[in-house]
One Martini backbone bead per residue (centre of mass of N, CA, C, O) as a GRO file, in nm:
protein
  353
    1UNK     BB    1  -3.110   1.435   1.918
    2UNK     BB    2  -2.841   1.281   1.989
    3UNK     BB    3  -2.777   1.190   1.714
    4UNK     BB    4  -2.850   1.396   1.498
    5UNK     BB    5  -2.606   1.533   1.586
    6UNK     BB    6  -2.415   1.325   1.488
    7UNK     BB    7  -2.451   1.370   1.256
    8UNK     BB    8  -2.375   1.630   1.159
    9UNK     BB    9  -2.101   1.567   1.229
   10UNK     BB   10  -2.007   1.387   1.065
   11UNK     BB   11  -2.033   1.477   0.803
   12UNK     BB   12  -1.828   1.720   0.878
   13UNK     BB   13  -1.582   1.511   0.895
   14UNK     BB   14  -1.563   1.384   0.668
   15UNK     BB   15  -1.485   1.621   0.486
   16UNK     BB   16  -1.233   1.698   0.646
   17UNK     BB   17  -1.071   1.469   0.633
   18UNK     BB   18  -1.052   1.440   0.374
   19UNK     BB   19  -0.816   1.671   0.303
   20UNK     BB   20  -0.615   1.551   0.497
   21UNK     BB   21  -0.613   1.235   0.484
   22UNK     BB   22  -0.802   1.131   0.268
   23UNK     BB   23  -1.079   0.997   0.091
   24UNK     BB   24  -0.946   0.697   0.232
   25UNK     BB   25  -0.914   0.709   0.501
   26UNK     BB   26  -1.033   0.532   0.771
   27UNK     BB   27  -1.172   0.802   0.900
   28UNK     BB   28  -1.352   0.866   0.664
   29UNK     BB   29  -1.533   0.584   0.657
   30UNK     BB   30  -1.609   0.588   0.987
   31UNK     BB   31  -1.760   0.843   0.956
   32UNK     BB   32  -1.987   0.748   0.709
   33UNK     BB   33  -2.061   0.495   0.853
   34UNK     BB   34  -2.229   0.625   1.075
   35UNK     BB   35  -2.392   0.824   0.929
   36UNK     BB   36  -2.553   0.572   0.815
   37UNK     BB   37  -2.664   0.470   1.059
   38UNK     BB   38  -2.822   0.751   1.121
   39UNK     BB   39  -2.983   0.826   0.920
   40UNK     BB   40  -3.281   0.740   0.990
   41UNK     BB   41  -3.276   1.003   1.103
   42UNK     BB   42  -3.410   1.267   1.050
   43UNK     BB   43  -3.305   1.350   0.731
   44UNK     BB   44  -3.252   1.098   0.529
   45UNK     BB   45  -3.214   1.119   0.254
   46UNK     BB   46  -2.994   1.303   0.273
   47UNK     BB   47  -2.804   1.167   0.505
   48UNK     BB   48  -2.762   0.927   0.306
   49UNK     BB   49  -2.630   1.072   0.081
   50UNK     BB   50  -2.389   1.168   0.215
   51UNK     BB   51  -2.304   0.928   0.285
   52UNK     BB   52  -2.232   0.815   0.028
   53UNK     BB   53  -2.058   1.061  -0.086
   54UNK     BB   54  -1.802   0.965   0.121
   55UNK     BB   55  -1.783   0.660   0.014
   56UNK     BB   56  -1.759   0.704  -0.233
   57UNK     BB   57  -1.438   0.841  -0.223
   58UNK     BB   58  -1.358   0.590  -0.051
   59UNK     BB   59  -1.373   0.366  -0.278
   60UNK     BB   60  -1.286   0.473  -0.524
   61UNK     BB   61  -0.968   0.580  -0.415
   62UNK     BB   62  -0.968   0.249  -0.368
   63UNK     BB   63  -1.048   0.098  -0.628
   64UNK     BB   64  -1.382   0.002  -0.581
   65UNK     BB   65  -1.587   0.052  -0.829
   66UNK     BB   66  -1.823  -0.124  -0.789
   67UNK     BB   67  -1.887   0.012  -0.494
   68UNK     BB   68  -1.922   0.275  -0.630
   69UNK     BB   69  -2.134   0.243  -0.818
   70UNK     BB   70  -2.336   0.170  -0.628
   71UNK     BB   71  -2.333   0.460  -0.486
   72UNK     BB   72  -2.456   0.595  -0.756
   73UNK     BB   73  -2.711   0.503  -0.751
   74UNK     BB   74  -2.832   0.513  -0.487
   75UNK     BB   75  -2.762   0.855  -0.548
   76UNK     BB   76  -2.944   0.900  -0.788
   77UNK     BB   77  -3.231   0.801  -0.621
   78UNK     BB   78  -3.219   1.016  -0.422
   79UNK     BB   79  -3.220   1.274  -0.573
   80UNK     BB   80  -3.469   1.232  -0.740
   81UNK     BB   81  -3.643   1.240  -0.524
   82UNK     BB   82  -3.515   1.529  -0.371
   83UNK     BB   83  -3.501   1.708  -0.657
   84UNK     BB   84  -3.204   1.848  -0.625
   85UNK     BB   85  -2.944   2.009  -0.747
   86UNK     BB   86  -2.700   1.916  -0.586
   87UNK     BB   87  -2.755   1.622  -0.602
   88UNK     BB   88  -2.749   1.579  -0.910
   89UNK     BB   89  -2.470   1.663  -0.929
   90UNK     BB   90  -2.316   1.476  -0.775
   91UNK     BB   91  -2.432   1.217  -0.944
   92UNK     BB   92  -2.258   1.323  -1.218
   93UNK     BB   93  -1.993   1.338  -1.087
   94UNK     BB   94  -1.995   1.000  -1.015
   95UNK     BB   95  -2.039   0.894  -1.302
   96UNK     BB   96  -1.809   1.010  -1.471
   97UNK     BB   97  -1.597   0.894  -1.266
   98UNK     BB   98  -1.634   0.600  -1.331
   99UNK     BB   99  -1.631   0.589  -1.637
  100UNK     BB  100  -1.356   0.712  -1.656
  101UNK     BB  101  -1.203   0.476  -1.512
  102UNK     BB  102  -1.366   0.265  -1.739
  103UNK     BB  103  -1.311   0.381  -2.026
  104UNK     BB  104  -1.558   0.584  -2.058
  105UNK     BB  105  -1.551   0.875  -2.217
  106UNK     BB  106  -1.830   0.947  -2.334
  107UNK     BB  107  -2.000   0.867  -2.043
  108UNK     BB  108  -1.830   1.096  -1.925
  109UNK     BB  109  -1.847   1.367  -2.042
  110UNK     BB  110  -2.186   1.352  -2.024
  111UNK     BB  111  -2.190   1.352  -1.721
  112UNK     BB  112  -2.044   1.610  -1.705
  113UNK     BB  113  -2.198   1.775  -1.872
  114UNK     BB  114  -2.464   1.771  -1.708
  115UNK     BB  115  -2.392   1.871  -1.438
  116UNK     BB  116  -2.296   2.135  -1.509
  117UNK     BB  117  -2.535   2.230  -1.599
  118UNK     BB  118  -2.664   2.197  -1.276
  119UNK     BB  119  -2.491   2.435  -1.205
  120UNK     BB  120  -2.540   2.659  -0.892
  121UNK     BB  121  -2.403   2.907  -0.740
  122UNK     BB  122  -2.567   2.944  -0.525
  123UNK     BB  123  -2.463   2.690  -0.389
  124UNK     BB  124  -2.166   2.694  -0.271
  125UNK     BB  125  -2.168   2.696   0.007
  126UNK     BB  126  -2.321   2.426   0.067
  127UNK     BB  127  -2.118   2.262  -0.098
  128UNK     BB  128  -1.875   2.343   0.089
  129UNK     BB  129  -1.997   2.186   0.375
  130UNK     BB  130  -2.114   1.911   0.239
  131UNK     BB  131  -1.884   1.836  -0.020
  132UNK     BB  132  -1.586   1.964   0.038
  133UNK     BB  133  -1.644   2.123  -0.229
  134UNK     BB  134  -1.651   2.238  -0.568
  135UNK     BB  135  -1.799   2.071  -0.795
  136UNK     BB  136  -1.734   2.246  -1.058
  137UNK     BB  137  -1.401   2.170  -1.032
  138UNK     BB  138  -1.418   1.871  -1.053
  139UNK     BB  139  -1.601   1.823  -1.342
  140UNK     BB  140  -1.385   2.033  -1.514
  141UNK     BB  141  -1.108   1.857  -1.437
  142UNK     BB  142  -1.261   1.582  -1.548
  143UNK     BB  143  -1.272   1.696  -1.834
  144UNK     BB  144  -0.941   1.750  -1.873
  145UNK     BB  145  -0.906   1.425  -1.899
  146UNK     BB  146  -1.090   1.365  -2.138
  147UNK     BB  147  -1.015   1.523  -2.339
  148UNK     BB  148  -0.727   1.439  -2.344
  149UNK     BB  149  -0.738   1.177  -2.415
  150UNK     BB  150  -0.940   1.266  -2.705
  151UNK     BB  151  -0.780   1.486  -2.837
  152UNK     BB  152  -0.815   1.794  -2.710
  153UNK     BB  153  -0.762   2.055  -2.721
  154UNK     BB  154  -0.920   2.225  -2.469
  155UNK     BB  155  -0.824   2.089  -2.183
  156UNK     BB  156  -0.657   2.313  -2.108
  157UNK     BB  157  -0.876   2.492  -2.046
  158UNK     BB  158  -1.064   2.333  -1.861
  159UNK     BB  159  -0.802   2.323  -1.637
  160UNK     BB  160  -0.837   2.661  -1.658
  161UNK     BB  161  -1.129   2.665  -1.536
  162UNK     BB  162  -1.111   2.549  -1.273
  163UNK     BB  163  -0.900   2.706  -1.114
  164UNK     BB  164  -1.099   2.962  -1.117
  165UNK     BB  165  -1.334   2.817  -0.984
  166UNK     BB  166  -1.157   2.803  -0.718
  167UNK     BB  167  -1.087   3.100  -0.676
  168UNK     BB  168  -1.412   3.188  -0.675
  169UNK     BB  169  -1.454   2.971  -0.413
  170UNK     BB  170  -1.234   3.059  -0.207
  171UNK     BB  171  -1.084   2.705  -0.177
  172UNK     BB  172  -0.803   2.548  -0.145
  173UNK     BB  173  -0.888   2.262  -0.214
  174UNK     BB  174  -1.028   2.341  -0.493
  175UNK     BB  175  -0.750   2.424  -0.620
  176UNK     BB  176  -0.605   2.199  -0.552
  177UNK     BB  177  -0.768   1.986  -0.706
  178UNK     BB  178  -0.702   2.147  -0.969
  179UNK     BB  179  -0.362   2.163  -1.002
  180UNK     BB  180  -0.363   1.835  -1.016
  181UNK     BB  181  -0.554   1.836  -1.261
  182UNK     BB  182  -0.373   1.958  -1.441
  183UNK     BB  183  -0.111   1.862  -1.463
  184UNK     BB  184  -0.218   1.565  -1.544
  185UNK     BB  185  -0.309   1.677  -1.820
  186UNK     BB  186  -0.036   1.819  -1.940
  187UNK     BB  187   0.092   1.500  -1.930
  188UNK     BB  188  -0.074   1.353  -2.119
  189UNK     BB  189   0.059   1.569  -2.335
  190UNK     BB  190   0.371   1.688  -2.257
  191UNK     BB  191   0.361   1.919  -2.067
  192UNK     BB  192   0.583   1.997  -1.870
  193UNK     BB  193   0.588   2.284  -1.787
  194UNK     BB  194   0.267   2.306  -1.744
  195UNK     BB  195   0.293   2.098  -1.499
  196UNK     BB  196   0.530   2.192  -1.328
  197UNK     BB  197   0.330   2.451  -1.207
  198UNK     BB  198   0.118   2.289  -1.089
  199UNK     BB  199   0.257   2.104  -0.906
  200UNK     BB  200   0.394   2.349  -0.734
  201UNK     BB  201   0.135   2.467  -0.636
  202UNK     BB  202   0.039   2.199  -0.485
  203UNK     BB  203   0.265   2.169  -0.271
  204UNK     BB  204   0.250   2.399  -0.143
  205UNK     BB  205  -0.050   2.400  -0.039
  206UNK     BB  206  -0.048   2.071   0.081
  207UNK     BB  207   0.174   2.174   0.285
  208UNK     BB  208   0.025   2.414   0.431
  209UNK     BB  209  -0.268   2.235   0.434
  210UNK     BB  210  -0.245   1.901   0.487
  211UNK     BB  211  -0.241   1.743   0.214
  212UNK     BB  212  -0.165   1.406   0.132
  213UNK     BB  213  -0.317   1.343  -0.129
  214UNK     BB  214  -0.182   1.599  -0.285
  215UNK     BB  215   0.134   1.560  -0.212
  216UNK     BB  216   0.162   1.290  -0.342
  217UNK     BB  217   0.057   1.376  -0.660
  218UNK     BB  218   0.297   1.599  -0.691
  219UNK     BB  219   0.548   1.396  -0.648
  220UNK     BB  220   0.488   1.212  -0.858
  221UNK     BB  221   0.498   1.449  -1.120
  222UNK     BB  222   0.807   1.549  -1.042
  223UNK     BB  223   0.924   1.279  -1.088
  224UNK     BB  224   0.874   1.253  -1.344
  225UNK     BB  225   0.957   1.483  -1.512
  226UNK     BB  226   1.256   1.496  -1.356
  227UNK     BB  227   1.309   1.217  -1.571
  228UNK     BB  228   1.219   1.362  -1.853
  229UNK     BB  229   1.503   1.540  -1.769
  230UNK     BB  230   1.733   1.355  -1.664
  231UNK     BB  231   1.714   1.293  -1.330
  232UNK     BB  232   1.813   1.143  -1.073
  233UNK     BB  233   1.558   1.237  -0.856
  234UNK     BB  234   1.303   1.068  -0.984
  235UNK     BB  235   1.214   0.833  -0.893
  236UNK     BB  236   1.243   0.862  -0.612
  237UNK     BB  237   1.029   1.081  -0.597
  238UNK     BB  238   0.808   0.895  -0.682
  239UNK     BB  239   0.810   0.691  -0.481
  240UNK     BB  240   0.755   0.901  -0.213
  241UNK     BB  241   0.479   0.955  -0.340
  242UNK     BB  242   0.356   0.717  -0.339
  243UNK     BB  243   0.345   0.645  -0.064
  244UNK     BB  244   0.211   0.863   0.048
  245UNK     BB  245  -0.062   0.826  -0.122
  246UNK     BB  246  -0.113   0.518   0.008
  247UNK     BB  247  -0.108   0.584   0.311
  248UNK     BB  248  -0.413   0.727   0.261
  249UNK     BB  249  -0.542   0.431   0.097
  250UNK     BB  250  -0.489   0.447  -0.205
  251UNK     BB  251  -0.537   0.313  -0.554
  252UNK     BB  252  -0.551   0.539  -0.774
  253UNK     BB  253  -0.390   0.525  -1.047
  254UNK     BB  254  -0.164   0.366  -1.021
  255UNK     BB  255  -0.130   0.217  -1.327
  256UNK     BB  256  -0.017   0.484  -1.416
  257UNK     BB  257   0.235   0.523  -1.233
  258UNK     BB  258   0.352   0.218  -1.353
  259UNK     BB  259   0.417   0.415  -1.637
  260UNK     BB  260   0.625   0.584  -1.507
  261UNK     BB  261   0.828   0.371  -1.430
  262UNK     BB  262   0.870   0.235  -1.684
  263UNK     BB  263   0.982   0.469  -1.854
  264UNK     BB  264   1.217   0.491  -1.642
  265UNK     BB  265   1.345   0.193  -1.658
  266UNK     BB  266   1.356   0.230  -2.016
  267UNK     BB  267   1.571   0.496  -1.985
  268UNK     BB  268   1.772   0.300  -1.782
  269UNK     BB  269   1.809   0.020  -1.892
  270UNK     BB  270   1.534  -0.156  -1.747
  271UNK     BB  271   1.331  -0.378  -1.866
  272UNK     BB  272   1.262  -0.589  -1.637
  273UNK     BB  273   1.116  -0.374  -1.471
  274UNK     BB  274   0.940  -0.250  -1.653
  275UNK     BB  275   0.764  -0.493  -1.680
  276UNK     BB  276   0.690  -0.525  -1.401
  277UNK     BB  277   0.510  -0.296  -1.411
  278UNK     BB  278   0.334  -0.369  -1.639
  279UNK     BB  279   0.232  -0.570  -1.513
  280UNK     BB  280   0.101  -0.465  -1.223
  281UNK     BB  281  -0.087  -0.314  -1.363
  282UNK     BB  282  -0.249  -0.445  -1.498
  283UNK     BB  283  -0.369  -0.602  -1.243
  284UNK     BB  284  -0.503  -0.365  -1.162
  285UNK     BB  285  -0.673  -0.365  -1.388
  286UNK     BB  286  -0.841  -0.656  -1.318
  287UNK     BB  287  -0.946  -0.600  -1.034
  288UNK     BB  288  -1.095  -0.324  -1.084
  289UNK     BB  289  -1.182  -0.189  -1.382
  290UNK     BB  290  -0.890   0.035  -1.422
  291UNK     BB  291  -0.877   0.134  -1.810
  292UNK     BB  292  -0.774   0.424  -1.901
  293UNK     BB  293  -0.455   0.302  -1.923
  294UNK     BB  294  -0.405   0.032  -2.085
  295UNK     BB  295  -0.311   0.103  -2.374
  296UNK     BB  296  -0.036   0.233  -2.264
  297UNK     BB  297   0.077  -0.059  -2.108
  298UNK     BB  298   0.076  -0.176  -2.420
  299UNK     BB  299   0.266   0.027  -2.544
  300UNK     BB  300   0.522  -0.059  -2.362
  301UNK     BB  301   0.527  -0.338  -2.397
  302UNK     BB  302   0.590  -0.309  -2.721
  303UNK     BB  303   0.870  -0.179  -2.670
  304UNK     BB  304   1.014  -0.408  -2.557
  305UNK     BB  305   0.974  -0.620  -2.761
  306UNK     BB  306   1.115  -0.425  -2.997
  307UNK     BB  307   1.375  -0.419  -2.832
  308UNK     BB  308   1.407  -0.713  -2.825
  309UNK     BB  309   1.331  -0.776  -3.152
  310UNK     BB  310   1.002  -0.819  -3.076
  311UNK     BB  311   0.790  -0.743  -3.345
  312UNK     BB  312   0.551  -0.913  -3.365
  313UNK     BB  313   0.459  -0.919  -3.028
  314UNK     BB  314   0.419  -0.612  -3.052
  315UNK     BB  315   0.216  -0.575  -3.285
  316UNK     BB  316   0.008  -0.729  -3.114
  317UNK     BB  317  -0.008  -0.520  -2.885
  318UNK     BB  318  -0.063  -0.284  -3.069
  319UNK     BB  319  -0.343  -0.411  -3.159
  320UNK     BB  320  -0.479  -0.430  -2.879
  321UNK     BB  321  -0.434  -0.104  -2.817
  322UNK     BB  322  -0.599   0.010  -3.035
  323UNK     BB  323  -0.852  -0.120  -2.991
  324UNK     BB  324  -0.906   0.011  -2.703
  325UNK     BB  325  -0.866   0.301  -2.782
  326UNK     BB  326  -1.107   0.317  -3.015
  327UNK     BB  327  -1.340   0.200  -2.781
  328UNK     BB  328  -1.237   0.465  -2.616
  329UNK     BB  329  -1.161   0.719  -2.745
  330UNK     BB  330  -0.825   0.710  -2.722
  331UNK     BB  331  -0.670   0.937  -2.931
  332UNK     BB  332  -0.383   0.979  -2.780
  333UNK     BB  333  -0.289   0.679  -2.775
  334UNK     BB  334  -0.326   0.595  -3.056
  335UNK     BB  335  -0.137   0.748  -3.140
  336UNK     BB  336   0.123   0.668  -3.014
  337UNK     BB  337   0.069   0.358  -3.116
  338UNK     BB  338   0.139   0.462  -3.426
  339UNK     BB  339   0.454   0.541  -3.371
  340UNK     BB  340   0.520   0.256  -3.267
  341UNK     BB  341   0.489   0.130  -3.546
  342UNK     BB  342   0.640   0.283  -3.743
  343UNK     BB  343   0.889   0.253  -3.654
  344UNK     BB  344   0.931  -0.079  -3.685
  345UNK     BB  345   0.849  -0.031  -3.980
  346UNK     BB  346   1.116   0.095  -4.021
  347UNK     BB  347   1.301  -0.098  -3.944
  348UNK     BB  348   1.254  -0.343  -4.076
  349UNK     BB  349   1.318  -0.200  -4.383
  350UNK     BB  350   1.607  -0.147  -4.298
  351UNK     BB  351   1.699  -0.430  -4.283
  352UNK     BB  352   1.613  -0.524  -4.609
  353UNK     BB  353   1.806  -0.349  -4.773
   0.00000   0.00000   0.00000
């Protein structure tokens, strides 16, 4: 009885940590798997999914792919087994996050809208003590990430239709993981003035209740704008975010982070940072195996090469980012990178008048 207990304390502890100190804090990850050890006691099937579910948030967000696919798995397996639907919900929100990391945008789609499909408002109430958001918020908020790389006008929609759901669910935390992922989506699309309003939405709401690793995503993206914006503290306040993100434990979306430094670097007359920058973020999707980002690093690099005069080399890296952009139907980068093809082949014509 007395292990019991101590696992449903550890379960409502890890959700609470998770707030506070970030998905990945080394707190989060210790409080998780004492739940693991304990779960054999009580009702196995159900704490051992919760415990799944909380080591899922901190394997993911320190980017570790692998270990997070394997722990969606065997969460889905517990799931199917408790016919619950809630865990079914939970189940289809780790498979769709899984997807969209490794650059499969299809079928992160369908599994977050499968989920969604399975989301049952009666349950909220228990969603937010078990699994410390609502689950309808992370699945909408990450379908506006889909949609958005997909070149879907709605994911705009779909960003703002995540924060209403967080506000009917009166839940701070979900509230903040919706703003954080609104901004995001709007920087994808280059909408720097709706990204700057939810960024500091994210940050007042942040700072006022100890989310850190919200704080530090937040100063990421405020210091991107203000980098697009031709402020000089724009850099720098990325970096601060960067730091701050990183304390948490985190290492998800770094390359992403990386992209937004070369453009920085490359913005400021830096070519060799800014290459600096994107080897380090391949580097970081090599090792993790998250792609959702590589055709626009390999974009940015095609811009540097065309920029000291290698059209050819360019070119060819241009060839490399379009095919992984259409493979993985991220038309939003296509175009991007054909942008940037029609570029050089406008200078070539004109070197030859």
């Amino acid at each position: 009885r007395r292990r019991s207990r101590e696992l449903s304390l550890r379960l409502l502890l890890g959700v609470r940590l998770q707030a506070i100190h970030g998905f990945a804090a080394v707190s989060v990850e210790a409080a998780f798997s004492r739940a693991m050890e304990l779960s054999a006691e009580g009702d196995p099937d159900r704490d051992r999914l919760l415990a799944h579910w909380g080591l899922f948030g901190c394997h993911v967000v320190r980017a570790n792919l692998v270990a997070a696919a394997g722990l969606t798995e065997s969460l889905a397996e517990l799931a199917h087994r408790l016919d619950q639907g809630l865990a079914r919900v939970a189940a289809g929100y780790m498979l769709g996050v899984t997807s969209f990391y490794r650059g499969e945008l299809g079928a992160a789609r369908s599994a977050l809208n499968e989920a969604l499909d399975l989301w049952d408002t009666a349950d909220r109430d228990e969603c937010l003590l078990l699994y410390g958001h609502d689950l309808s918020v992370g699945i909408t908020a990450y379908l506006g990430w889909v949609l958005a790389l997909q070149g879907d006008p709605t994911a705009g929609s779909a960003a703002a239709r995540a924060i209403e759901l967080g506000r009917d669910a009166a839940d701070p935390f979900s509230i903040a993981y919706a703003t954080t992922f609104a901004a995001q989506t709007h920087l994808f699309r280059d909408d720097l003035a709706e990204a700057k309003g939810y960024a500091l939405a994210t940050k007042a709401m942040a700072f006022e209740r100890g989310y850190a690793q919200w704080q530090g995503q937040a100063d990421i993206q405020l210091g991107h704008i203000a980098e697009r914006q031709h402020r000089s503290a724009g850099m720098t306040a990325m970096q601060q975010g960067l730091d701050q993100y990183v304390s948490t434990g985190a290492a998800l979306a770094l390359p992403y982070t990386r992209a937004f430094l070369a453009e920085a670097h490359t913005a400021r007359g830096e070519p060799e940072q800014a290459a600096a920058m994107i080897r380090q973020g391949l580097s970081e999707t090599a090792l993790s195996g998250e792609h959702y980002y590589d055709a626009e690093l390999l974009r940015l690099d095609a811009e540097l090469s065309a920029d000291r005069g290698d059209a050819l080399a360019a070119l060819e890296t241009l060839k490399h980012a379009r095919v992984l952009a259409d493979t993985q139907g991220a038309c939003l980068l296509a175009e991007k990178i054909e942008l940037v093809r029609e570029r050089i082949d406008a200078d070539n014509w004109s070197k030859h008048e």
